[in-house]
Coordinates of N, CA, C and O in Angstrom, one line a residue:
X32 N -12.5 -10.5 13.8 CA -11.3 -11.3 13.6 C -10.1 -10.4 13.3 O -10.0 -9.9 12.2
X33 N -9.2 -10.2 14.3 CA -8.1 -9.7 13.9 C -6.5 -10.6 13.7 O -6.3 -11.2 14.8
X34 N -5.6 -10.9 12.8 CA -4.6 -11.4 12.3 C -3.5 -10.8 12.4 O -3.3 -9.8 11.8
X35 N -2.3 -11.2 13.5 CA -1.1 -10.1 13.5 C 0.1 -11.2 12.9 O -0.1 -12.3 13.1
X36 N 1.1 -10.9 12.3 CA 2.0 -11.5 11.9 C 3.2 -10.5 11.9 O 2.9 -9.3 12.1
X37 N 4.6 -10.8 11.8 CA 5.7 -10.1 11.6 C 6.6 -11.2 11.2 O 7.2 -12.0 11.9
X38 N 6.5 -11.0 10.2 CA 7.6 -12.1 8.9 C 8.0 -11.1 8.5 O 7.2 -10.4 8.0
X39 N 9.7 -10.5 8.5 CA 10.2 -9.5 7.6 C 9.0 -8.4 7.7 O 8.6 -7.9 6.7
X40 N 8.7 -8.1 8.7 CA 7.8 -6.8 8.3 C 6.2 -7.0 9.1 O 5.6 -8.1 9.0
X41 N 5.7 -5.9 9.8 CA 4.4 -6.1 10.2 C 3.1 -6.7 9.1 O 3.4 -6.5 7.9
X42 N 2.0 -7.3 9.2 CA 1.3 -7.6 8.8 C -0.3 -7.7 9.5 O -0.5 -8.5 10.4
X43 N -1.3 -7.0 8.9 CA -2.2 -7.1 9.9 C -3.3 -6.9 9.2 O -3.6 -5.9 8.6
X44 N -4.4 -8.7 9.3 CA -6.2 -8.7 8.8 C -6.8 -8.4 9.6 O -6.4 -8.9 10.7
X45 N -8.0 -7.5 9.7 CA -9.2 -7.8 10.2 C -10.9 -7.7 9.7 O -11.3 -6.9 8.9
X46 N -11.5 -8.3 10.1 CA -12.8 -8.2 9.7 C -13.9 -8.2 10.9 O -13.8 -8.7 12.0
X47 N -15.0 -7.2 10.2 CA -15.8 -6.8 11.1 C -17.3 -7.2 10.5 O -17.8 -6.6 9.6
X48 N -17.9 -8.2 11.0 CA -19.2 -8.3 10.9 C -20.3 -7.3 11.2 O -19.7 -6.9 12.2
X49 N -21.3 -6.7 11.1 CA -22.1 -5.7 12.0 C -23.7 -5.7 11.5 O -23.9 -5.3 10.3
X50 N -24.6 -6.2 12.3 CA -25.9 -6.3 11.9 C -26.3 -5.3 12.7 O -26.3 -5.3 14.0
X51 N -26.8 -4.1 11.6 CA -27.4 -2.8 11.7 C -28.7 -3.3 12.4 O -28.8 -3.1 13.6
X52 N -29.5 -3.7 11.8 CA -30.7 -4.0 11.7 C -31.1 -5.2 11.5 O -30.7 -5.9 10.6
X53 N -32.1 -5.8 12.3 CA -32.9 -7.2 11.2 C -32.7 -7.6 10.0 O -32.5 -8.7 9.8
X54 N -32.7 -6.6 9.0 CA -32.4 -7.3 7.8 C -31.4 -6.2 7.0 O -31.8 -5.9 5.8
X55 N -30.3 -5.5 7.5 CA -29.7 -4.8 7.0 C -28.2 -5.3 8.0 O -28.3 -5.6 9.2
X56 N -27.1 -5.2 7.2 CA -26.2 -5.5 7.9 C -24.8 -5.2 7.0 O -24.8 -5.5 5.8
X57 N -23.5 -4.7 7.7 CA -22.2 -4.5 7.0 C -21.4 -5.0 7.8 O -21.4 -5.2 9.0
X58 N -20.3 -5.3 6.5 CA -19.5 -6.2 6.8 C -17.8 -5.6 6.5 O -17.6 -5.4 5.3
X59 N -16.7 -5.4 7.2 CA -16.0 -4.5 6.6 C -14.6 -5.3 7.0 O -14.3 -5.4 8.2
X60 N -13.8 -5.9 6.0 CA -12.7 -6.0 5.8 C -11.1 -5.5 5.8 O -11.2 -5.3 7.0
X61 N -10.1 -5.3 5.6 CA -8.6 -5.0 5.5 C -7.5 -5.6 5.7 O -7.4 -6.3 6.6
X62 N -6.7 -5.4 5.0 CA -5.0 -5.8 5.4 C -4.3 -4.6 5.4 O -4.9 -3.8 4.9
X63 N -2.8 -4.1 5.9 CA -1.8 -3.4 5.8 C -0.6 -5.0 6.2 O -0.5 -6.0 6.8
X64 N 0.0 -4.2 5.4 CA 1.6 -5.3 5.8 C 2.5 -4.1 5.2 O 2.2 -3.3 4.3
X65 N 3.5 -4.2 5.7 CA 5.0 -3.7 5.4 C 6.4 -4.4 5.4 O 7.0 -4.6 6.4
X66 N 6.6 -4.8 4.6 CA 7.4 -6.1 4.8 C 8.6 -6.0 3.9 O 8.4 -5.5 2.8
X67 N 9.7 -6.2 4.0 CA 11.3 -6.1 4.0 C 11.8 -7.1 2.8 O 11.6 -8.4 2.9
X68 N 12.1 -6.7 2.1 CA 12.9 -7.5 0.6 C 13.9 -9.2 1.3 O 14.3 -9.6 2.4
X69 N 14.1 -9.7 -0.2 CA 14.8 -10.9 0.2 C 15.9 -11.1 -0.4 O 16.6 -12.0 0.0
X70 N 16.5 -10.3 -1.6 CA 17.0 -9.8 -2.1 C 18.5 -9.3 -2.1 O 18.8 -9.5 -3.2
X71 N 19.5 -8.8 -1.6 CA 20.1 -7.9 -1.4 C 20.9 -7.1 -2.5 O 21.8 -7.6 -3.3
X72 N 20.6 -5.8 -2.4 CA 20.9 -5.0 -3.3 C 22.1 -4.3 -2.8 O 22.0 -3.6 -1.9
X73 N 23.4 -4.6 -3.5 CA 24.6 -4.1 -2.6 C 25.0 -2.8 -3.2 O 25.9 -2.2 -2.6
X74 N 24.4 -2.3 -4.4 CA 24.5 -0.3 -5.0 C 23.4 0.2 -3.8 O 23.6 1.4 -3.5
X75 N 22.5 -0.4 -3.1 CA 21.5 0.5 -2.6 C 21.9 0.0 -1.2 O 21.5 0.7 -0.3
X76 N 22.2 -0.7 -1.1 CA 22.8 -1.2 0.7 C 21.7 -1.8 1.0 O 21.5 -2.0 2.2
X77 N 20.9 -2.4 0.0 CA 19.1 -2.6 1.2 C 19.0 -4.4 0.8 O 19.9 -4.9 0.1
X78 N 18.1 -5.0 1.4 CA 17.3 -6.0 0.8 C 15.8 -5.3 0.3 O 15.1 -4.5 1.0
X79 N 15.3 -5.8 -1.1 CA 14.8 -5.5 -2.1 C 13.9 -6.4 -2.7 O 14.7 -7.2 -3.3
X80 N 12.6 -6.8 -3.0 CA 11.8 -5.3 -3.1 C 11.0 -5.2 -1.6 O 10.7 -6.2 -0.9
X81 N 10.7 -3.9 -1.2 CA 10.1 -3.6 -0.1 C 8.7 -3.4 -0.4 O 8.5 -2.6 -1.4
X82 N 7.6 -4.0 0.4 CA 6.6 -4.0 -0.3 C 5.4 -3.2 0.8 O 5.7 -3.4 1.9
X83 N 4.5 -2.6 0.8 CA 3.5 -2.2 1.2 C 2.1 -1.8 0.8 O 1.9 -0.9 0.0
X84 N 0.9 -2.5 1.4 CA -0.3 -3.2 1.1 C -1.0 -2.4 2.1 O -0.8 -2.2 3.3
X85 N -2.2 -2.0 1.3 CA -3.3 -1.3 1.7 C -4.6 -1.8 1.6 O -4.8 -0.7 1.3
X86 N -5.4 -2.3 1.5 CA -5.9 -3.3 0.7 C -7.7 -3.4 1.9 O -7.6 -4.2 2.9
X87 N -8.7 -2.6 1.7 CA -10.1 -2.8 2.0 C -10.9 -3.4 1.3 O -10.5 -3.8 0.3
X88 N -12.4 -3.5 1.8 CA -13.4 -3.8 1.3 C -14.8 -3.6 2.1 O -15.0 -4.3 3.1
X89 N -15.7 -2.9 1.8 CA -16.9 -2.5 2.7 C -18.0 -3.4 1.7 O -18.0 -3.4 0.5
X90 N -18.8 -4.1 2.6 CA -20.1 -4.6 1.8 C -21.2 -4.2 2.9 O -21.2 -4.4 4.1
X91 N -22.1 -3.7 2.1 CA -23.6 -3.6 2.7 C -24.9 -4.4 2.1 O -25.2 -4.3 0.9
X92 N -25.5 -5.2 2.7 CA -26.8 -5.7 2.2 C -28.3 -5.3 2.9 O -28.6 -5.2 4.1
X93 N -28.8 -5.3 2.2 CA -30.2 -4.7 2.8 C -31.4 -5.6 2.1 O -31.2 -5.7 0.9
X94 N -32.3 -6.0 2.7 CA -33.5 -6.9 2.4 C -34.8 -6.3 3.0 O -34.9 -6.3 4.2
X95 N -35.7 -6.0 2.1 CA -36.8 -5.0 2.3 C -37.7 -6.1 1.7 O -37.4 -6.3 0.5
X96 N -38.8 -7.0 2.2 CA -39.7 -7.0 1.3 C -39.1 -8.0 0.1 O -38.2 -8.8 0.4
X97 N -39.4 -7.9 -1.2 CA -39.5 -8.5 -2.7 C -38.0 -8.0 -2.8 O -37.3 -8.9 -3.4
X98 N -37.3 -6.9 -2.6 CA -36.2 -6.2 -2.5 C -35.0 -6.7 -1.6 O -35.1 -6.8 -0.3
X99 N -33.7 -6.9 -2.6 CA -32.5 -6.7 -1.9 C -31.4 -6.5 -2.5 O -31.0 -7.0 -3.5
X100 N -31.0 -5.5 -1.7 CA -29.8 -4.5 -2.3 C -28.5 -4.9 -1.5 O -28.4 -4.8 -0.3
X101 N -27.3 -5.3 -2.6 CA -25.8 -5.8 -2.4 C -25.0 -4.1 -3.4 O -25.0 -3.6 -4.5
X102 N -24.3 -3.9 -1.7 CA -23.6 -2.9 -2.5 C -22.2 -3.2 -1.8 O -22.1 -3.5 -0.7
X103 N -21.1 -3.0 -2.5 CA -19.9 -3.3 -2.3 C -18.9 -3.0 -2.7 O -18.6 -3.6 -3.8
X104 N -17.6 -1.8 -2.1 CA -16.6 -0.8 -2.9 C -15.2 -1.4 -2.0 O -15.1 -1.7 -0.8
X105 N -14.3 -1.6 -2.9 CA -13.2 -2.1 -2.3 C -11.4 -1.1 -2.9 O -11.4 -0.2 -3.8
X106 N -10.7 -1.5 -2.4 CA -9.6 -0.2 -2.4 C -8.4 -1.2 -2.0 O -8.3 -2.0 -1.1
X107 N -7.6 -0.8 -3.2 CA -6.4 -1.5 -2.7 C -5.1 -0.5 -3.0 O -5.3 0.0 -4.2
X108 N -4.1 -0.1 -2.5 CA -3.0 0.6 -2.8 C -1.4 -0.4 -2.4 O -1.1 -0.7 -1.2
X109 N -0.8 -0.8 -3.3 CA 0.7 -1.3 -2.9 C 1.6 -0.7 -3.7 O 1.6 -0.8 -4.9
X110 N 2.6 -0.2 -3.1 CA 3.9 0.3 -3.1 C 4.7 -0.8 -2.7 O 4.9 -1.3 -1.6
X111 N 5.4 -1.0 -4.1 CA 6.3 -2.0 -4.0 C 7.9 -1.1 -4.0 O 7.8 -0.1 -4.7
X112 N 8.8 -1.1 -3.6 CA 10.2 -0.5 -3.8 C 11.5 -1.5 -4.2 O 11.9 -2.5 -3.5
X113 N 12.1 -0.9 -5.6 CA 12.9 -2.4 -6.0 C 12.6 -3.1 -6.8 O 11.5 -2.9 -7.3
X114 N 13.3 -3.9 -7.2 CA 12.7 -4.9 -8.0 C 13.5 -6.3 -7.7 O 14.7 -6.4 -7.4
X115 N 12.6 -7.5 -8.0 CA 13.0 -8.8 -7.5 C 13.9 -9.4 -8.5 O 14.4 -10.5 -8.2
X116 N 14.4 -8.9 -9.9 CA 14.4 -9.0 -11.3 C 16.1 -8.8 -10.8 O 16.5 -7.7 -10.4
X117 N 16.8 -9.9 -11.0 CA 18.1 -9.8 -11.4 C 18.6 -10.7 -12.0 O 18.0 -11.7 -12.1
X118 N 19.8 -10.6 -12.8 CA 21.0 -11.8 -13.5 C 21.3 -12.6 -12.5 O 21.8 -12.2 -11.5
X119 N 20.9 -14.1 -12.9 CA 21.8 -15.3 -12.5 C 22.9 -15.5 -12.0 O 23.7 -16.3 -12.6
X120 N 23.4 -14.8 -10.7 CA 24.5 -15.5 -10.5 C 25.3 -16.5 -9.6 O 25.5 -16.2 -8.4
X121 N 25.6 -17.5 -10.0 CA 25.8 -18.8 -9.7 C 26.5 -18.6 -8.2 O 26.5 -17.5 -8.6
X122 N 26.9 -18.7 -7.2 CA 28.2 -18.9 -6.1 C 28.1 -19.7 -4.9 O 27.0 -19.9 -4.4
X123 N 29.2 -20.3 -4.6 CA 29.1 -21.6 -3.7 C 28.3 -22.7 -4.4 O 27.8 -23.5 -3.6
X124 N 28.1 -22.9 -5.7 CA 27.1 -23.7 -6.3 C 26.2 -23.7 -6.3 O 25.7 -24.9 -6.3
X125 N 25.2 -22.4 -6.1 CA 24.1 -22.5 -6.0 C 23.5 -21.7 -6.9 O 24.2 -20.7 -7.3
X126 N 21.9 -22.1 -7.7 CA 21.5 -21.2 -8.5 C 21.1 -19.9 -8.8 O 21.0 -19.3 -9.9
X127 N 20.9 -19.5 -7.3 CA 20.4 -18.3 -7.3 C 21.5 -17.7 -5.7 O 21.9 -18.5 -4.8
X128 N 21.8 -16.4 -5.6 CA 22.6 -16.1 -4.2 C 21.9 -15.2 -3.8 O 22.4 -14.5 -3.0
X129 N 20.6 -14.8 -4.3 CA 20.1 -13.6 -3.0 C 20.8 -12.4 -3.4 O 20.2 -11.4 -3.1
X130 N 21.6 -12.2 -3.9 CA 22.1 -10.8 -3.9 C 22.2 -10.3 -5.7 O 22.2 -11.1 -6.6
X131 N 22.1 -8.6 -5.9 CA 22.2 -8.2 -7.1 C 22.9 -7.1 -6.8 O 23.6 -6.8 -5.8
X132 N 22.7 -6.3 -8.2 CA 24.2 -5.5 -8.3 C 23.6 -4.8 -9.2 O 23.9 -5.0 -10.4
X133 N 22.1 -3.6 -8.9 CA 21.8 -2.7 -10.4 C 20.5 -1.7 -9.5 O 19.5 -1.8 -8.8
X134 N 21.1 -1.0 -10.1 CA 20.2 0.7 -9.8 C 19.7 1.6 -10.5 O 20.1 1.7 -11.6
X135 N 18.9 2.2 -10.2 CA 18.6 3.8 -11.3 C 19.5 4.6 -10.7 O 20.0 4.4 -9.6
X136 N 19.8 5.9 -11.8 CA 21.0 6.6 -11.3 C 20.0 8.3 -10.5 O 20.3 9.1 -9.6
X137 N 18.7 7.9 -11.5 CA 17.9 9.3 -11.0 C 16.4 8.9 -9.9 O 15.3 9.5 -9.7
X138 N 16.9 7.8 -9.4 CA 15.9 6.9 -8.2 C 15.7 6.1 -8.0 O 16.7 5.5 -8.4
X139 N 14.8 4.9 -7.4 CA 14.4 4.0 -6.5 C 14.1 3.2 -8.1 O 14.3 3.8 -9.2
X140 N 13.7 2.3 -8.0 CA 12.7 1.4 -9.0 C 11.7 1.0 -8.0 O 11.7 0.6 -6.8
X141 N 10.9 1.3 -8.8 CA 9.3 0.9 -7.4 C 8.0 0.4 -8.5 O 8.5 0.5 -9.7
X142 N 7.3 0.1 -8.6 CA 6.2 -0.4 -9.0 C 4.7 -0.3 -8.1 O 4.0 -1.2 -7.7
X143 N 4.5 0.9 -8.1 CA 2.8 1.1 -7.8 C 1.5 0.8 -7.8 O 1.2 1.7 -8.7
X144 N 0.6 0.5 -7.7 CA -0.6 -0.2 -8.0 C -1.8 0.5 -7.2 O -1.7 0.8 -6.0
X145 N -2.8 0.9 -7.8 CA -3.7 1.3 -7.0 C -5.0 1.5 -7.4 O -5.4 2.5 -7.9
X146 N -6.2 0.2 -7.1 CA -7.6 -0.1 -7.7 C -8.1 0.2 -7.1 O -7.8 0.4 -5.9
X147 N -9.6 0.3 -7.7 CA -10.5 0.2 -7.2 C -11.5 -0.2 -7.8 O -11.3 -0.2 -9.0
X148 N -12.7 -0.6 -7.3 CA -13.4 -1.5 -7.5 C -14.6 -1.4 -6.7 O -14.5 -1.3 -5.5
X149 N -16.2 -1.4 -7.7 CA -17.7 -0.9 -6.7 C -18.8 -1.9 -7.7 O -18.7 -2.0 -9.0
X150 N -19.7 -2.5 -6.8 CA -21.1 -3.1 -7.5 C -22.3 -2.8 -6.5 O -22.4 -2.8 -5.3
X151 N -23.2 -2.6 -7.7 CA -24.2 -2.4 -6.3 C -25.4 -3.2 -7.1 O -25.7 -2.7 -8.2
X152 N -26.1 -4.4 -6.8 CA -26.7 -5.3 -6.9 C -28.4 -4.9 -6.9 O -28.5 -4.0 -6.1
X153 N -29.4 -5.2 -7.3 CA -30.6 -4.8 -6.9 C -31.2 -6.5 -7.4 O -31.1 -6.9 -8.6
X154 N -31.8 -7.0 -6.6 CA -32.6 -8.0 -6.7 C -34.2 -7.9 -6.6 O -34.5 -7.2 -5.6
X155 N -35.1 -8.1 -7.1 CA -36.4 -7.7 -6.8 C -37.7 -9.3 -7.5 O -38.2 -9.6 -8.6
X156 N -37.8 -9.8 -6.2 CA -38.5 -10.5 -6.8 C -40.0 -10.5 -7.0 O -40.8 -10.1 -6.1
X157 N -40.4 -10.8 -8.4 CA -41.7 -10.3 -8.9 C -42.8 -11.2 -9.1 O -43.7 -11.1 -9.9
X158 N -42.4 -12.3 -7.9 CA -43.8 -13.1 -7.7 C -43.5 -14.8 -8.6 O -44.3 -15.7 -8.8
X159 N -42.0 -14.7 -9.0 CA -42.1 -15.9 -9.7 C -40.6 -15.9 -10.5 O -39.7 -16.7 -10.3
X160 N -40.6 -14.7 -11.3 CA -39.3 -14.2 -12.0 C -38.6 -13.4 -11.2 O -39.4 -12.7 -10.5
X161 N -37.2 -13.1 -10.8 CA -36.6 -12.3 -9.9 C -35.8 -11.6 -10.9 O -35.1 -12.3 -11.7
X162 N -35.8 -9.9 -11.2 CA -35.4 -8.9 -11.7 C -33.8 -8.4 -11.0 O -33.5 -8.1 -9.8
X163 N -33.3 -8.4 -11.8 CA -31.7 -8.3 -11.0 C -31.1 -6.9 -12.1 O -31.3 -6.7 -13.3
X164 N -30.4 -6.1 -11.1 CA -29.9 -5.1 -11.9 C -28.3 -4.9 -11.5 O -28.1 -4.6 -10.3
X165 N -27.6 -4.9 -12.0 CA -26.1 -5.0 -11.8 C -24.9 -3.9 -11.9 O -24.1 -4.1 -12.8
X166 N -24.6 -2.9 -11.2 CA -24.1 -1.7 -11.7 C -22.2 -2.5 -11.0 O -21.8 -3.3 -10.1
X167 N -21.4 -1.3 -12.4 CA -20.1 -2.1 -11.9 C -18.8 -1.1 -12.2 O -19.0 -0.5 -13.3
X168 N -17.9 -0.9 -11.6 CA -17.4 0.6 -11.7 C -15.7 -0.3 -11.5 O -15.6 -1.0 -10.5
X169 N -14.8 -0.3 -12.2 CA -13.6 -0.6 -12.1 C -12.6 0.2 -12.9 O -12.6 0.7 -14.1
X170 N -11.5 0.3 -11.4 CA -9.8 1.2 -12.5 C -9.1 0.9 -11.8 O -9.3 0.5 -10.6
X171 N -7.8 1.1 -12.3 CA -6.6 0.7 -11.4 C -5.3 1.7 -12.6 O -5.1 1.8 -13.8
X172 N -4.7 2.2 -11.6 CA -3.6 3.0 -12.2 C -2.2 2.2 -11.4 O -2.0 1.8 -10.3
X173 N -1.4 2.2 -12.8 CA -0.2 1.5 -12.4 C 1.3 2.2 -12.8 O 1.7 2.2 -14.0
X174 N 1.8 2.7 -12.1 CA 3.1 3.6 -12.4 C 4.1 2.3 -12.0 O 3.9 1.8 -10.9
X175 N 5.3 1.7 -12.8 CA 6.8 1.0 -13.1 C 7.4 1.9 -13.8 O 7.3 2.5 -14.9
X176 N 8.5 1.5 -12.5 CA 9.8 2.2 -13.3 C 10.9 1.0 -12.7 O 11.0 0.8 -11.5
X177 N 11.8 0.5 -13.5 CA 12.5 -0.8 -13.2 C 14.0 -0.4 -14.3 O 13.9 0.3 -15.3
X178 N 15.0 -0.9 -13.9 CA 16.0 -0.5 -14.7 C 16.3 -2.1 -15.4 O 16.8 -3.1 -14.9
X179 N 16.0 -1.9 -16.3 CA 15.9 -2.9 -17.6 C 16.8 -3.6 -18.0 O 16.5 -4.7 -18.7
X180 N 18.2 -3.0 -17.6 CA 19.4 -4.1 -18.1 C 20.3 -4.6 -16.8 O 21.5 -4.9 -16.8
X181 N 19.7 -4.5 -16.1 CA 19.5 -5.2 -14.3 C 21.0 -5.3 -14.2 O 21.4 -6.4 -13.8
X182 N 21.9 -4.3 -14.5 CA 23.6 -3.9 -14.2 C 23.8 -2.8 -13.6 O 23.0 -1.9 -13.8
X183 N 24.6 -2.6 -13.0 CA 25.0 -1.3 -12.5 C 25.1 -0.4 -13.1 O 24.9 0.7 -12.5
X184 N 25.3 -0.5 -14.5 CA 25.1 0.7 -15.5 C 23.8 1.1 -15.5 O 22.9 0.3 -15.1
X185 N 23.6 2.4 -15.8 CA 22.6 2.5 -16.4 C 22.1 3.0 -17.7 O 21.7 4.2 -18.0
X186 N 22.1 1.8 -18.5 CA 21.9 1.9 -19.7 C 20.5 1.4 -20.3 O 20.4 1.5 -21.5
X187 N 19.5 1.0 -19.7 CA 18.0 1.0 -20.1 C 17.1 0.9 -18.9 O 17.1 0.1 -18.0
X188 N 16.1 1.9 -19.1 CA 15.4 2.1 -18.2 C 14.0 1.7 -18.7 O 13.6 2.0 -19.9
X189 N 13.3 1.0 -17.7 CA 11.7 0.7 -18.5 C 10.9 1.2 -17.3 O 11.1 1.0 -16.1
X190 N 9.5 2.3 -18.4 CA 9.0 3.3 -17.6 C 7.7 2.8 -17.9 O 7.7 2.7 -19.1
X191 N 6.7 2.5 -17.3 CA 5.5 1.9 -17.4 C 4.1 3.0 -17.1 O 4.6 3.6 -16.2
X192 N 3.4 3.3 -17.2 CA 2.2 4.2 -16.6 C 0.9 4.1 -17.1 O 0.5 4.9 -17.9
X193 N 0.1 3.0 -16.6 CA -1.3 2.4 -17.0 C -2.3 3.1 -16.3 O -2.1 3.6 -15.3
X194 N -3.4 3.1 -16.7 CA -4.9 3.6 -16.4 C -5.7 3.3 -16.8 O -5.7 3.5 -18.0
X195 N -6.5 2.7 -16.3 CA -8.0 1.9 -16.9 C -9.5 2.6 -16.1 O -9.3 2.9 -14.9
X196 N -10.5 2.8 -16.7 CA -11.6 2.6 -16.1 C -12.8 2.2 -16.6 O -13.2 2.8 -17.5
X197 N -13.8 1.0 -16.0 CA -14.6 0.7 -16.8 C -16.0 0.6 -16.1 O -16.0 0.5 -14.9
X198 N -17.3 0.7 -16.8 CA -18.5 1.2 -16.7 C -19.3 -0.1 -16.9 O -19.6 -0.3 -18.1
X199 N -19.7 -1.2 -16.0 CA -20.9 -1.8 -16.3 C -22.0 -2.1 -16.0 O -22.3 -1.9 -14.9
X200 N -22.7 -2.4 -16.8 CA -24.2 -2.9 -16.1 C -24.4 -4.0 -16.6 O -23.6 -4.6 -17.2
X201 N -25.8 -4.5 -16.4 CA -26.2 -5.5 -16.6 C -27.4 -5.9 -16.1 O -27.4 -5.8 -14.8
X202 N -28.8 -6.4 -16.8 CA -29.6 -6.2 -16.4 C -30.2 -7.8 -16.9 O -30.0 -8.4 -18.0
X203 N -31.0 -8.3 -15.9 CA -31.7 -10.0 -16.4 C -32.7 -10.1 -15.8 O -32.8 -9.6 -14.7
X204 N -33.6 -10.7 -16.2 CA -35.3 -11.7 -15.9 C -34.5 -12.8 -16.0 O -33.8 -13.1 -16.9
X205 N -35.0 -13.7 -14.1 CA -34.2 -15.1 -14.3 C -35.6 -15.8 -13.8 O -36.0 -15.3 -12.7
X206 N -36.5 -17.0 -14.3 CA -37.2 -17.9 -14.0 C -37.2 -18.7 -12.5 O -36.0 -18.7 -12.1
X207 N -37.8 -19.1 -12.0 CA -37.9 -19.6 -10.6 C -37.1 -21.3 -10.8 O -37.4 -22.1 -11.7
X208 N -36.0 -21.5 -9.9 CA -35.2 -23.0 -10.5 C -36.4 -24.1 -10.8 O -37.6 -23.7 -10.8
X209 N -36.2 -25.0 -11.1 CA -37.1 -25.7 -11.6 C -38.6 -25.5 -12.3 O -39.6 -26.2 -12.0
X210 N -38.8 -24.6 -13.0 CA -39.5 -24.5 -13.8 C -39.0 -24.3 -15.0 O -37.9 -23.9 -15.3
X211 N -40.4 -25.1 -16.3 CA -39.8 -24.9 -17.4 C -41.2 -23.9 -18.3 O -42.4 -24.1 -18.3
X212 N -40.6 -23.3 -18.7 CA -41.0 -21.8 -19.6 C -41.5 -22.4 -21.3 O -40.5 -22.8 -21.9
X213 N -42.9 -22.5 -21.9 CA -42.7 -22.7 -22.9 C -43.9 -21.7 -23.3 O -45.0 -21.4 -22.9
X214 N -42.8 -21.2 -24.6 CA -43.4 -20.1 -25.5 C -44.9 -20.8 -26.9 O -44.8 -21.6 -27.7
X215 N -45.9 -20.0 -26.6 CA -47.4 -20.4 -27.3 C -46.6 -19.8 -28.7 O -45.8 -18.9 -28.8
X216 N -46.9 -20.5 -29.6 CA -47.1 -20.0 -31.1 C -48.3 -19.5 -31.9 O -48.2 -19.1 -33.0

């Protein structure tokens, strides 16, 4: 399946089904868009914020037997340029006019984003109870920088720079649906 669009800017999904094998098969995902602000910023001459999206996902499943394995890593990057963040002001009677009036004096204001994200699944059924093991891998780093008092001056700058990463697992014995489990004393 591929998706083309051009609203303010290219845009483009696709996905790819693919059966390797009888019982092994991947499946692979994406978007890119580049797409043009609504904005108009009259210190930078542009319309504002300009945005750009990177954005995959690869899944593999495999079924062996009592065994099946879900593994799945996904990747996103957006570069935003700008910011959508301005003062109210009123003209021709209207609440909002589309246009602002505020800059950095030492660059762009942009807001970055960039995750990632992996699980890899193990199912194993053991004749009754199905044994499940769950691995889980997440981070995303975030750099903003936005000029704070959204005027032409520049008198406050807000500088942002996040980083996360986290480690899980997870491990369960799940009973067959409708059965009920009662413990002997």
């Amino acid at each position: 399946v591929l998706i083309w669009s051009c609203v303010d800017g290219p845009s483009v999904e696709a996905g790819l089904d693919i059966p390797v094998t009888g019982n092994f098969a991947i499946r692979a995902v994406g978007r890119y868009s580049d797409t043009e602000g609504y904005i108009y910023n009259d210190l930078v001459d542009q319309n504002q914020p300009t945005r750009r999206e990177l954005i995959g996902r690869i899944t593999g499943r495999l079924e062996s037997g009592p065994v099946t394995l879900l593994a799945k890593y996904e990747h996103a990057d957006v570069d935003i340029e700008g910011s959508p963040v301005q003062v109210f002001a009123p003209a021709n009677n209207e609440f909002r006019d589309y246009r602002k009036s505020s800059r950095l004096l030492n660059g762009p204001e942009y807001d970055n984003i960039v995750t990632d994200n992996a699980v890899v699944q193990f199912d194993i059924d053991l004749g009754g109870p199905t044994l499940t093991s769950i691995s889980g891998f997440s981070a995303f780093r975030n750099r903003n920088l936005i000029d704070a008092d959204f005027f032409a001056g520049n008198f406050a700058t807000a500088d942002f720079d996040q980083d996360f990463q986290q480690l899980s697992q997870e491990v369960r014995l799940t009973s067959p649906s409708g059965t009920v489990s009662t413990l002997a004393t």
